[in-house]
Coordinates of C-alpha atoms and ligand atoms in Angstrom, one line a residue:
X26 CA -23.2 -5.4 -5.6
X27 CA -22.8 -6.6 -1.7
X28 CA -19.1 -6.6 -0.9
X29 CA -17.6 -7.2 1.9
X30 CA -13.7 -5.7 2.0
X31 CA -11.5 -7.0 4.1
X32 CA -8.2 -5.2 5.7
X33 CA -5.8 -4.8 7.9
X34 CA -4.9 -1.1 7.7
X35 CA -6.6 1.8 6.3
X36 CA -6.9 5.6 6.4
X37 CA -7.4 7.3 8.2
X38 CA -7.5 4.4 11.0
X39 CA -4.4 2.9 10.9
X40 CA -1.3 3.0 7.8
X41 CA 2.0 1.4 7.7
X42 CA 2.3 1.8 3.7
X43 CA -0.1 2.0 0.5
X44 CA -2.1 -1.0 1.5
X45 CA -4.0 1.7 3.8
X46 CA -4.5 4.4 1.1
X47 CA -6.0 2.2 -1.6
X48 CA -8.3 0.0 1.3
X49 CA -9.6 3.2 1.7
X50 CA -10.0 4.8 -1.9
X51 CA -10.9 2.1 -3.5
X52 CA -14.1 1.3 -1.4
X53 CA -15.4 4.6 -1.5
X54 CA -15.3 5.3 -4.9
X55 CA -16.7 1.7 -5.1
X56 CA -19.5 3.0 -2.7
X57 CA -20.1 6.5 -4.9
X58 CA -20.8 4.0 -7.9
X59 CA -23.6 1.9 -6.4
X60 CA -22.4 -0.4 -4.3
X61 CA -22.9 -1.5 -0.7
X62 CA -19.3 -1.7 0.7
X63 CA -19.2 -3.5 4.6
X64 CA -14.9 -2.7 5.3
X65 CA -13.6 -5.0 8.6
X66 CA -10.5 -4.0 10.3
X67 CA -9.4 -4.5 13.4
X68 CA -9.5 -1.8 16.5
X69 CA -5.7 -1.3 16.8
X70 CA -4.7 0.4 20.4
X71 CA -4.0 3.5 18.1
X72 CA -7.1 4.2 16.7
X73 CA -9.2 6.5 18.5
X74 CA -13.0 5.7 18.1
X75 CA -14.1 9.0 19.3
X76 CA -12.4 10.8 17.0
X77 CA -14.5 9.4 14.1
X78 CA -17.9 9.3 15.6
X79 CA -18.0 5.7 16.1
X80 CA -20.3 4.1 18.4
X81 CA -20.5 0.3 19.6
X82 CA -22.4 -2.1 18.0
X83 CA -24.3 -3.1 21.2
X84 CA -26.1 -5.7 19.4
X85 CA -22.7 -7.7 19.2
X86 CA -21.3 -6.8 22.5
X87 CA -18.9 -9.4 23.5
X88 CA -20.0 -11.9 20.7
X89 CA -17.9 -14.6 20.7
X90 CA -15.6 -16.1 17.7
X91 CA -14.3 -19.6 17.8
X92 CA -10.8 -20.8 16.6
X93 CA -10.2 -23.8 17.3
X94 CA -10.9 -25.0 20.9
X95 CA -11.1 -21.4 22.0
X96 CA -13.9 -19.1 22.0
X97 CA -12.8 -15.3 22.4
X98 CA -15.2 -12.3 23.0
X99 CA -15.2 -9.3 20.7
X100 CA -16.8 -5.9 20.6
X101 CA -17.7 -4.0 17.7
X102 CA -17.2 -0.7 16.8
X103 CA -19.0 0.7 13.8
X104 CA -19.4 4.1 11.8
X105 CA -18.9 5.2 7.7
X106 CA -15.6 5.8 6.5
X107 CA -14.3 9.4 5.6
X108 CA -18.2 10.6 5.6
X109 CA -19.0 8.3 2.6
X110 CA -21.7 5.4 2.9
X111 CA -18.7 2.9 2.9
X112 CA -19.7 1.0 6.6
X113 CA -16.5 0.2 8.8
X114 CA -16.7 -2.4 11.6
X115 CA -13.5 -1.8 14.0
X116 CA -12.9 -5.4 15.6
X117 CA -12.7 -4.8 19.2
X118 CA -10.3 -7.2 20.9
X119 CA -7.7 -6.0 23.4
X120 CA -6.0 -9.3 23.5
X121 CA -4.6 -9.4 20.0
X122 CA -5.1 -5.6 18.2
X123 CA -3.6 -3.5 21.7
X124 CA 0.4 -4.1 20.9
X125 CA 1.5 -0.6 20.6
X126 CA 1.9 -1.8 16.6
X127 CA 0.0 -3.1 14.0
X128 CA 2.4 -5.8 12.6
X129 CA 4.0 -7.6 15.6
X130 CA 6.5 -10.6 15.3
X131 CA 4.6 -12.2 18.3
X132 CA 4.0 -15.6 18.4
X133 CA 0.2 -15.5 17.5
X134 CA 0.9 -13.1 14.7
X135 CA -1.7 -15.7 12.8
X136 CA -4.0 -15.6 14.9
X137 CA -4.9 -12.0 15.4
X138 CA -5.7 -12.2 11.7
X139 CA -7.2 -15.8 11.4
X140 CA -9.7 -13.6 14.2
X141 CA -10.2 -11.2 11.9
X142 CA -11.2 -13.0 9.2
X143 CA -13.8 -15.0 11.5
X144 CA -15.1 -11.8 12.8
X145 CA -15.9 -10.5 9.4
X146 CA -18.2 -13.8 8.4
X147 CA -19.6 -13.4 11.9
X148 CA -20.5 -10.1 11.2
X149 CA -21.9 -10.5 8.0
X150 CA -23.8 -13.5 9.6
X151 CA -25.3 -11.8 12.3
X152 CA -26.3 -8.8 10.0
X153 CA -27.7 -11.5 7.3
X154 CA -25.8 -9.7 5.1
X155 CA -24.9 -11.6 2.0
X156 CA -22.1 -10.4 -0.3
X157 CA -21.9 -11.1 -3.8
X158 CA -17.8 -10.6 -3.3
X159 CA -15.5 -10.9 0.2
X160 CA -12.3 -8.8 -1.2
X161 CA -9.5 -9.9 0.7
X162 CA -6.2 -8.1 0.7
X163 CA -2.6 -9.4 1.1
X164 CA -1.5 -12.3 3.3
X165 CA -3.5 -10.9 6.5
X166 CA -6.9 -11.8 5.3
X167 CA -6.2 -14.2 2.6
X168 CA -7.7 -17.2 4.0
X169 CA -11.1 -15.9 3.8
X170 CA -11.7 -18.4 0.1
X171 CA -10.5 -21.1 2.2
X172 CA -12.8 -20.4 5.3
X173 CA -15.7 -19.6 2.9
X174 CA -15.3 -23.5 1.2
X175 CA -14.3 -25.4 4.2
X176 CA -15.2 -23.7 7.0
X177 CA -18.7 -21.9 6.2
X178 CA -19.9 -23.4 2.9
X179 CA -22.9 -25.0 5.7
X180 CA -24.5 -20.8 5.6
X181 CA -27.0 -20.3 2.7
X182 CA -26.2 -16.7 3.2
X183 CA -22.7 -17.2 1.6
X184 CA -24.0 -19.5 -1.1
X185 CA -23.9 -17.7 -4.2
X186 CA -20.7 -15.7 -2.3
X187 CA -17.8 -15.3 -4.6
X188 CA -13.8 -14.4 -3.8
X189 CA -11.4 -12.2 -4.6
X190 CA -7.9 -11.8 -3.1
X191 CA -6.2 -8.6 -3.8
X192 CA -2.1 -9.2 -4.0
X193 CA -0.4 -5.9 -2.8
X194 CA 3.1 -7.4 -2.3
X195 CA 3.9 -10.6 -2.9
X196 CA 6.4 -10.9 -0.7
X197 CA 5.2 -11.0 2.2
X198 CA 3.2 -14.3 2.8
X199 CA 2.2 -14.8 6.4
X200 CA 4.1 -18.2 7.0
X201 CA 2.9 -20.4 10.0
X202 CA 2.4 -23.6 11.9
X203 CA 0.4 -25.8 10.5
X204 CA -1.7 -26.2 13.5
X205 CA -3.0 -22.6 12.6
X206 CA -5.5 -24.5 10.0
X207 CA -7.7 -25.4 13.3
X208 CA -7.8 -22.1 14.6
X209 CA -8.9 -20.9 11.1
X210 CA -11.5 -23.9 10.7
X211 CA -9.0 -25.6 7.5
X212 CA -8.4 -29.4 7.3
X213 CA -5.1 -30.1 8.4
X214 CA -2.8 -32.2 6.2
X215 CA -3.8 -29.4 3.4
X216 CA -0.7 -27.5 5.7
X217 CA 1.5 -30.6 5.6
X218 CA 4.5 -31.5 3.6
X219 CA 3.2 -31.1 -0.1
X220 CA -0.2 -29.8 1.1
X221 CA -2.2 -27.7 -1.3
X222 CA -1.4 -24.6 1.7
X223 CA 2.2 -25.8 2.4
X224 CA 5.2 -24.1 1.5
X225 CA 8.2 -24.0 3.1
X226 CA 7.2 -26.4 5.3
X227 CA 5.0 -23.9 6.8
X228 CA 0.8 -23.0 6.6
X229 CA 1.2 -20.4 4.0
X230 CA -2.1 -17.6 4.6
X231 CA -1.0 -16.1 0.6
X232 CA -0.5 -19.5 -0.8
X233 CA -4.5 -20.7 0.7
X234 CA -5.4 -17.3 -1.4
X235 CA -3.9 -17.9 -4.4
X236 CA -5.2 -21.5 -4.6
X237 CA -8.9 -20.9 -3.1
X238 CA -10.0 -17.2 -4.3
X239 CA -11.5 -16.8 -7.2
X240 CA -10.3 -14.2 -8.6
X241 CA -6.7 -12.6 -8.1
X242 CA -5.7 -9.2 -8.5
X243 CA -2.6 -7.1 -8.3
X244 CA -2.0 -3.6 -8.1
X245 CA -0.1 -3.0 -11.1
X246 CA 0.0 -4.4 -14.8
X247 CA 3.6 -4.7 -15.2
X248 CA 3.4 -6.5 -11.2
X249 CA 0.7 -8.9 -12.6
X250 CA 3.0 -10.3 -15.6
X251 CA 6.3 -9.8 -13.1
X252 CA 5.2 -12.0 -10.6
X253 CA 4.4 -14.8 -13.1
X254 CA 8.3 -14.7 -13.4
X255 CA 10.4 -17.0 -11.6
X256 CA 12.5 -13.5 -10.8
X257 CA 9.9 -11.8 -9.0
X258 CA 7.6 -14.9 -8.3
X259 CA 9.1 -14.8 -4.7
X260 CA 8.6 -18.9 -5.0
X261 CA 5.0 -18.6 -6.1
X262 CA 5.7 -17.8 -9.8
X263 CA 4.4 -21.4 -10.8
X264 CA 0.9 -21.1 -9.2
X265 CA 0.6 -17.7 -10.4
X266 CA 1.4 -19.0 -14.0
X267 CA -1.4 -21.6 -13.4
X268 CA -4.0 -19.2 -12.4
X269 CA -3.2 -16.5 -14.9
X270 CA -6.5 -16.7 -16.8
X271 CA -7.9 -15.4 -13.1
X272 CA -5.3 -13.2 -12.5
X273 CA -5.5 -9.6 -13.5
X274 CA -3.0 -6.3 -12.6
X275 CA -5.1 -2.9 -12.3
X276 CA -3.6 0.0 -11.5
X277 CA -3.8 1.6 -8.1
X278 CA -5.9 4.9 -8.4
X279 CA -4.9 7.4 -5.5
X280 CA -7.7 9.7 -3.5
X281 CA -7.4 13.0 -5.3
X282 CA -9.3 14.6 -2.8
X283 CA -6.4 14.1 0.1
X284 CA -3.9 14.7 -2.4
X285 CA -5.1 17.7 -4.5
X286 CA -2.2 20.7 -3.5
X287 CA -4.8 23.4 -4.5
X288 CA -6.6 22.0 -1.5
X289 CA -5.0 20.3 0.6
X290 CA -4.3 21.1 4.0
X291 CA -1.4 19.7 5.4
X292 CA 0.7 22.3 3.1
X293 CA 1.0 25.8 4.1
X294 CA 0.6 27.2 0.2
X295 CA -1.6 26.0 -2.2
X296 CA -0.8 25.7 -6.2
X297 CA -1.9 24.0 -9.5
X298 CA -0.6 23.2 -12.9
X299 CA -1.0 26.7 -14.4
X300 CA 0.3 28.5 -11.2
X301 CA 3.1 27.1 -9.0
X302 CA 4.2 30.2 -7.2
X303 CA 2.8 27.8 -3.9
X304 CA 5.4 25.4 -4.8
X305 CA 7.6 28.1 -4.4
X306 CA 6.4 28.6 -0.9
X307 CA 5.9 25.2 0.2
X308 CA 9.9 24.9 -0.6
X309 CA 11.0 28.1 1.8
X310 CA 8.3 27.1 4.2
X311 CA 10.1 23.2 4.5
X312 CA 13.3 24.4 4.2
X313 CA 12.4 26.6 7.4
X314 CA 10.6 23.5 8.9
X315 CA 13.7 21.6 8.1
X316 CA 16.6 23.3 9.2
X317 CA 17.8 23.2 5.0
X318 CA 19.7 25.7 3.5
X319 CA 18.8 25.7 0.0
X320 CA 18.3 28.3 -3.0
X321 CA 15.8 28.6 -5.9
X322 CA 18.5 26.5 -8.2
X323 CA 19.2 23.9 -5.6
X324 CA 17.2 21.2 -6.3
X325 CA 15.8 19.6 -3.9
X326 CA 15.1 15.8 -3.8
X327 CA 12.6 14.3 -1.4
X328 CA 12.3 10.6 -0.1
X329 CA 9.3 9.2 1.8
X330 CA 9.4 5.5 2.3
X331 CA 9.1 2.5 4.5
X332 CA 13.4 1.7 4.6
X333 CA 12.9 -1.9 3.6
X334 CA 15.0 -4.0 1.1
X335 CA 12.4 -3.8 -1.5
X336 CA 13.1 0.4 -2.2
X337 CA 16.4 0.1 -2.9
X338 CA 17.9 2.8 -0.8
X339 CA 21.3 0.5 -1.0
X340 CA 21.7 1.8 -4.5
X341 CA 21.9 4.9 -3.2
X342 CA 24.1 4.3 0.0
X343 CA 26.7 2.9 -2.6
X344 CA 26.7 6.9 -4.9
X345 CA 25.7 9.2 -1.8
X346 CA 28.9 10.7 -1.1
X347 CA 29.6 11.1 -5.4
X348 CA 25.9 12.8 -5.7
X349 CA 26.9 15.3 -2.6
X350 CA 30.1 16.1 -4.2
X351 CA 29.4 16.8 -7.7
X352 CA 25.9 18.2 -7.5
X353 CA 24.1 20.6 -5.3
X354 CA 21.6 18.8 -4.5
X355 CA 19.6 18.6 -1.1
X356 CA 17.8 15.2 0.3
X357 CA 14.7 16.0 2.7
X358 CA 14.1 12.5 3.9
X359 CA 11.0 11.3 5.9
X360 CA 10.8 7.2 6.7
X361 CA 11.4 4.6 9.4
X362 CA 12.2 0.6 9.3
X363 CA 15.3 -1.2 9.0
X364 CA 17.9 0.4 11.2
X365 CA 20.8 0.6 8.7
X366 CA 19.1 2.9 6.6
X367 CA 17.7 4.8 9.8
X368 CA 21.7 5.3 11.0
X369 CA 22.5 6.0 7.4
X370 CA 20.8 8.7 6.7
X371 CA 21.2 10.0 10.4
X372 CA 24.6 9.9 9.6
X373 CA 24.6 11.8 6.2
X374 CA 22.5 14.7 7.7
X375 CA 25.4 15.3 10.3
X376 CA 28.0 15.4 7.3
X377 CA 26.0 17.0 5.1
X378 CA 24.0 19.6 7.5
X379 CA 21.7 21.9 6.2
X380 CA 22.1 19.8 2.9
X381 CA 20.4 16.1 4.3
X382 CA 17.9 16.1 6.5
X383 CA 16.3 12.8 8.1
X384 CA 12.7 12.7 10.3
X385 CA 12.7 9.4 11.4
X386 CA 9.4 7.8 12.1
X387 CA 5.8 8.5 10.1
X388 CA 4.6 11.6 9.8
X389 CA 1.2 11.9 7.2
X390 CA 1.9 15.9 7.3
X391 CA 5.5 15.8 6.7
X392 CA 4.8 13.6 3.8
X393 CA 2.2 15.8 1.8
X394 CA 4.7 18.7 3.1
X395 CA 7.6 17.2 1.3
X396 CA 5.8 16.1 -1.6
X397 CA 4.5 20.0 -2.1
X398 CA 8.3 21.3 -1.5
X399 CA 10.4 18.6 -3.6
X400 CA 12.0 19.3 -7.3
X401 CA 12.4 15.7 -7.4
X402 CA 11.1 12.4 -5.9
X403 CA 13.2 9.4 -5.5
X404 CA 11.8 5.6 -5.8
X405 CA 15.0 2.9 -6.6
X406 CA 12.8 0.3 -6.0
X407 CA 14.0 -3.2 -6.9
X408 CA 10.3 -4.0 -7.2
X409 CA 7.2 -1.9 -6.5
X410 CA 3.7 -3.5 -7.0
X411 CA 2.3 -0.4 -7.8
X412 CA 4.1 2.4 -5.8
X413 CA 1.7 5.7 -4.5
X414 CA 4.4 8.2 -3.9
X415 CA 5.3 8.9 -7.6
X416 CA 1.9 9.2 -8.4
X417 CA 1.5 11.8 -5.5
X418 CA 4.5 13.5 -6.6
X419 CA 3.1 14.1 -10.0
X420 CA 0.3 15.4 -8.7
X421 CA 2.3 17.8 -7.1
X422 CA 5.0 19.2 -9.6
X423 CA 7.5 16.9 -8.3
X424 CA 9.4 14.8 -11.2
X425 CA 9.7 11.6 -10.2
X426 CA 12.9 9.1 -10.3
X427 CA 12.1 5.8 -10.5
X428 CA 13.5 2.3 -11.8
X429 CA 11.1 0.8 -14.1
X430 CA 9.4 -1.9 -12.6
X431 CA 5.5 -2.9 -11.7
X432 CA 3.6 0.1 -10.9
X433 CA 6.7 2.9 -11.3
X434 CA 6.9 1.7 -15.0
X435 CA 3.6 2.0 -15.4
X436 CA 2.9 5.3 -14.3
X437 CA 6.3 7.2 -15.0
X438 CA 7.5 8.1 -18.5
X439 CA 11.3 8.7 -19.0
X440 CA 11.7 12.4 -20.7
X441 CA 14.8 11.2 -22.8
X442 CA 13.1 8.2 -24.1
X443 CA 9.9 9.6 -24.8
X444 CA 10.4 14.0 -25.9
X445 CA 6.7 14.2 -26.2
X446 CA 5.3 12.6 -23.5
X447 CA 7.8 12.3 -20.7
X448 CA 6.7 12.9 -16.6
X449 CA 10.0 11.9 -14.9
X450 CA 13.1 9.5 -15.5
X451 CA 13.5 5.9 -15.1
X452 CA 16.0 3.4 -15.8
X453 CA 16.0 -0.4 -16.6
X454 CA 19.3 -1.7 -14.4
X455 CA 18.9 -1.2 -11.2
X456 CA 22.8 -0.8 -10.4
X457 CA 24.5 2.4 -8.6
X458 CA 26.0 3.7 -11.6
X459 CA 22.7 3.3 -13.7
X460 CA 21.4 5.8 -10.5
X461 CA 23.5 7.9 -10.7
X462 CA 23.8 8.6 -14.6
X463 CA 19.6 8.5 -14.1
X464 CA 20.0 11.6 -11.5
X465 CA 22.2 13.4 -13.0
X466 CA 20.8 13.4 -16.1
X467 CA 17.4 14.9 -14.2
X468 CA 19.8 17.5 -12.3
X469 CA 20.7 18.4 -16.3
X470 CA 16.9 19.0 -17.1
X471 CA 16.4 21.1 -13.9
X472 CA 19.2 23.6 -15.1
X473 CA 16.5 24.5 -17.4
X474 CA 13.1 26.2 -15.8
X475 CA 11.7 25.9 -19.2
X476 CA 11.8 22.1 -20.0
X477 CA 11.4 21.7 -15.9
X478 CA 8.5 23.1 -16.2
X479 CA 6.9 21.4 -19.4
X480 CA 7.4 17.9 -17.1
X481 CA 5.4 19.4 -14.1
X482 CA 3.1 19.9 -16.4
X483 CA 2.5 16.8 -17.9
X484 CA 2.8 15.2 -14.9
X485 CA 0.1 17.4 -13.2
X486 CA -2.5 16.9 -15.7
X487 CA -2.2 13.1 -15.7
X488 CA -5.6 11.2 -14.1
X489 CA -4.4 8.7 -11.6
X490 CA -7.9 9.2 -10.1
X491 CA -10.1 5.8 -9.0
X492 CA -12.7 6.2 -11.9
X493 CA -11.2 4.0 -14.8
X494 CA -9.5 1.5 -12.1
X495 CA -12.5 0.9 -10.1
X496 CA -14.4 0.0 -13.0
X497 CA -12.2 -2.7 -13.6
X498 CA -12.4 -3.7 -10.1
X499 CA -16.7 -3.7 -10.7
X500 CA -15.5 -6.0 -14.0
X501 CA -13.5 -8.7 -11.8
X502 CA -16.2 -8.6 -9.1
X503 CA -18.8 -9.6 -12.2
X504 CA -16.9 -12.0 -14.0
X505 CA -16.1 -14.2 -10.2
X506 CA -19.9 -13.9 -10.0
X507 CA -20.4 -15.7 -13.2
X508 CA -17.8 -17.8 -13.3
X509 CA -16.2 -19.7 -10.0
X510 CA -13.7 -22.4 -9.6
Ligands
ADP15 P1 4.4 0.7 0.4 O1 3.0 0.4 0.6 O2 5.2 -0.4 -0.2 O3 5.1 1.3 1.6 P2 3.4 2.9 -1.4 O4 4.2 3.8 -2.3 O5 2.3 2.1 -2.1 O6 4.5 1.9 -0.8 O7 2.7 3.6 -0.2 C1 3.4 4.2 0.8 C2 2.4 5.1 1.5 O8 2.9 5.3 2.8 C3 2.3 6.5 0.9 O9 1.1 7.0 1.1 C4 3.4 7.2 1.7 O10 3.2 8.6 1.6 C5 3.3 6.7 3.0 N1 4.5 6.7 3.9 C6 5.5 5.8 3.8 N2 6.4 6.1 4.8 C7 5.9 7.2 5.4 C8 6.3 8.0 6.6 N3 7.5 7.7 7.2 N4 5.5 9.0 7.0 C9 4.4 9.2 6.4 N5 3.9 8.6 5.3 C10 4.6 7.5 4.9
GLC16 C1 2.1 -2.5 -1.2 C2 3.2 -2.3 -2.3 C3 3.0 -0.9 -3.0 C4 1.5 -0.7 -3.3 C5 0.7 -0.8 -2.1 C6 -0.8 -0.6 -2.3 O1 2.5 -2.0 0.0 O2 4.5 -2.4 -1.8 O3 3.8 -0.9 -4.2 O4 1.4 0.6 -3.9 O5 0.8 -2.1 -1.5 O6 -1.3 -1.4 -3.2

């Protein structure tokens, strides 16, 4: 099939979170299958073309995209992702994409993505390139359906083109004026009080999606029937109820290549499932990189994360001083975002020195580095649509703690609950005390090196790989081509 996959972050371009991992992994494995995979993103002042053997797309030097009354030139950078046949068009346009971020809270937020979205039909139009699916994902590039109806249904090319609009977090909705509709080619009063892309008296890009694609996905299973629920519906449980029959939750795989610790190479020691004396050496080489002080039986609990409401770090605030004083456990903590949880922790590693320690900010090889050192990962998430770190730590001998919700209660089975087949340990309530009987009853399986073990084990030898999920994805590309809305 023709796709043509739409995002606004990917490895190894540009990542805030695990929206750039799977636009990544997904398309190639997509692209090792068969399939002819054009990727647009846009040329963030970050990304260094050079780097990847990129070269301009000379044929559509400063081609020009109309929103609205405007008309703004673009460049084009192109090259293959990652050295697969996956075909990446950076969107060159200073104005919008050189902020010194990818997310911004500027005023024309909308914009720099309703240009995206043009610049991907452009592209595919000038390369007469017709796509049997546009895969949109999250808010940022969920108005392609919309576009594709009202805005360039006149194109033969894109007339047997069918939608699909990926949901990675639903909370996040990309809310703005309605006069955005005539920079992204929409009829107006569709944005207007009780408009079919209203909500909250604003344009809502995820609500467009939901109504216009034709077929929805999420990441997770347990996401897919959450988000029908009016307690993680984030408003748009109702709509999701009445588009279920085209909704479907498939699991995220991960890219066992970048995350294989008998490989990779962000982590000074290399180990497996039948030989973890690396894992050994990973921990004294971090604990050196660190500044930790910590001991074969000190167990070591890592943390990589955006700090955002959605983790549930506040659970942990509430039992961090009780964890520090009746355990012996260590925290080697990598993340950035809201500033409480940045002072927080900051704070806790100057209480607790040599026992906390906090990088602030993103680091890619920090985060393979503490996955390969950790006993334990930690992921209190109130909700997680599918959640890549505890997949990553059971790749890498790293027992997972997670509450039990969308993707961490899909992929993580508690060792109490189930003897036989248990990877980490979860817990229904997401309350401080519930955390805190949940890690301590992990700090009682760690005591012993024999049943530690078994769990590393398990968890090792899981397949988390693309294979079976892509397949699915193939499935849902099929069925929107034989059935649309
Ligand atoms: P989300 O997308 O909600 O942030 P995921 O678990 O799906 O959550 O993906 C997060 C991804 O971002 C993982 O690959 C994780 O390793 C990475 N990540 C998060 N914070 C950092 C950080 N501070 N430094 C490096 N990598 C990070
Ligand atoms: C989002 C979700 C996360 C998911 C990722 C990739 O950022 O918060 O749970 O793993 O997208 O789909």
């Amino acid at each position: 099939m023709n796709v043509c996959f739409v995002t606004s972050e990917c490895v190894p371009f540009a990542k805030t979170g695990g929206l750039a991992d799977v636009s990544s992994s997904l398309p190639i494995v997509l692209s090792q299958k068969g399939h002819k995979i054009k990727l647009v993103m846009p040329l963030y002042d970050s990304i260094s073309v050079l780097d990847y053997g990129f070269f301009k797309a000379s044929e559509l030097d400063r081609t020009e995209i109309v929103m609205g009354q405007e008309s703004i030139p673009i460049d084009v950078w192109y090259g293959h992702l990652l050295g697969s046949s996956v075909e990446v068009y950076l969107i060159d346009c200073p104005r919008f994409y050189h902020r010194g971020r990818i997310y911004t809270d500027d005023n024309d937020e909308a914009d720099r993505f309703i240009l995206l979205q043009h610049a991907a039909f452009v592209i595919m139009q000038r390369y007469n390139f017709s796509p049997d699916i546009i895969h949109s994902n999250d808010w940022q590039t969920a108005l392609m359906p919309a576009m594709l109806k009202y805005h360039y249904n006149w194109d033969r090319l894109f007339s047997t083109t069918r939608t699909v609009l990926s949901i990675h977090n639903l909370a996040y909705q990309g809310l703005t004026h309605p006069d955005f509709t005539f920079r992204a080619g929409l009829p107006r009063e569709l944005a207007d009080n009780g408009g079919l892309f209203e909500w909250s008296n604003s344009f809502s890009f995820l609500k467009t999606g939901i109504l216009t694609a034709d077929k929805l996905s999420t990441v997770s299973p347990t996401y897919a029937r959450e988000i029908q629920t009016d307690s993680f519906g984030e408003g748009l449980d109702g709509l999701l109820r009445m588009r279920s029959d085209s909704l479907r939750g498939i699991l995220n795989g991960i890219d066992t290549e970048i995350w294989n610790p008998s490989t990779d190479p962000f982590i000074p020691n290399h180990f497996d499932e039948n030989d973890l004396s690396g894992k050994v050496a990973c921990r004294l080489a971090l604990s050196k990189e660190l500044g930790l002080s910590l001991d074969a039986n000190e167990p070591l609990m890592g943390i990589v994360s955006r700090f955002a409401s959605q983790k549930g770090f506040d659970l942990l605030v509430v039992i961090f001083k009780d964890l520090m004083k009746y355990s012996n456990l260590r925290f080697a903590i990598l993340g950035s975002g809201d500033a409480f949880y940045e002072n927080y922790f900051e704070q806790m590693s100057k209480e607790y020195p040599g026992r906390v320690v906090l990088y602030k900010g993103f680091n890619e090889g920090l985060a393979h580095r503490i996955e390969a050192a950790s006993d334990m990962f930690l992921m209190p998430s109130y909700y997680e649509p599918c959640g890549l770190n505890q997949m990553y730590s059971l790749r890498y001998g790293t027992i997972p703690i997670v509450h039990k919700t969308g993707g961490l209660a899909d992929t993580v089975f508690d060792a109490d609950e189930f003897p036989m087949l248990g990877t980490g340990f979860s817990f229904w309530n997401a309350t401080p005390d519930v955390l805190k009987d949940t890690i301590f009853r992990a700090l009682d399986w760690f005591e012993s090196k024999k049943k530690w073990k078994t769990l590393q084990f398990r968890g090792m030898t899981q397949d988390f790989s693309w294979t079976k999920s892509a397949d699915e994805y193939v499935d849902m590309y099929q069925s929107a081509v034989v059935t649309a809305i």
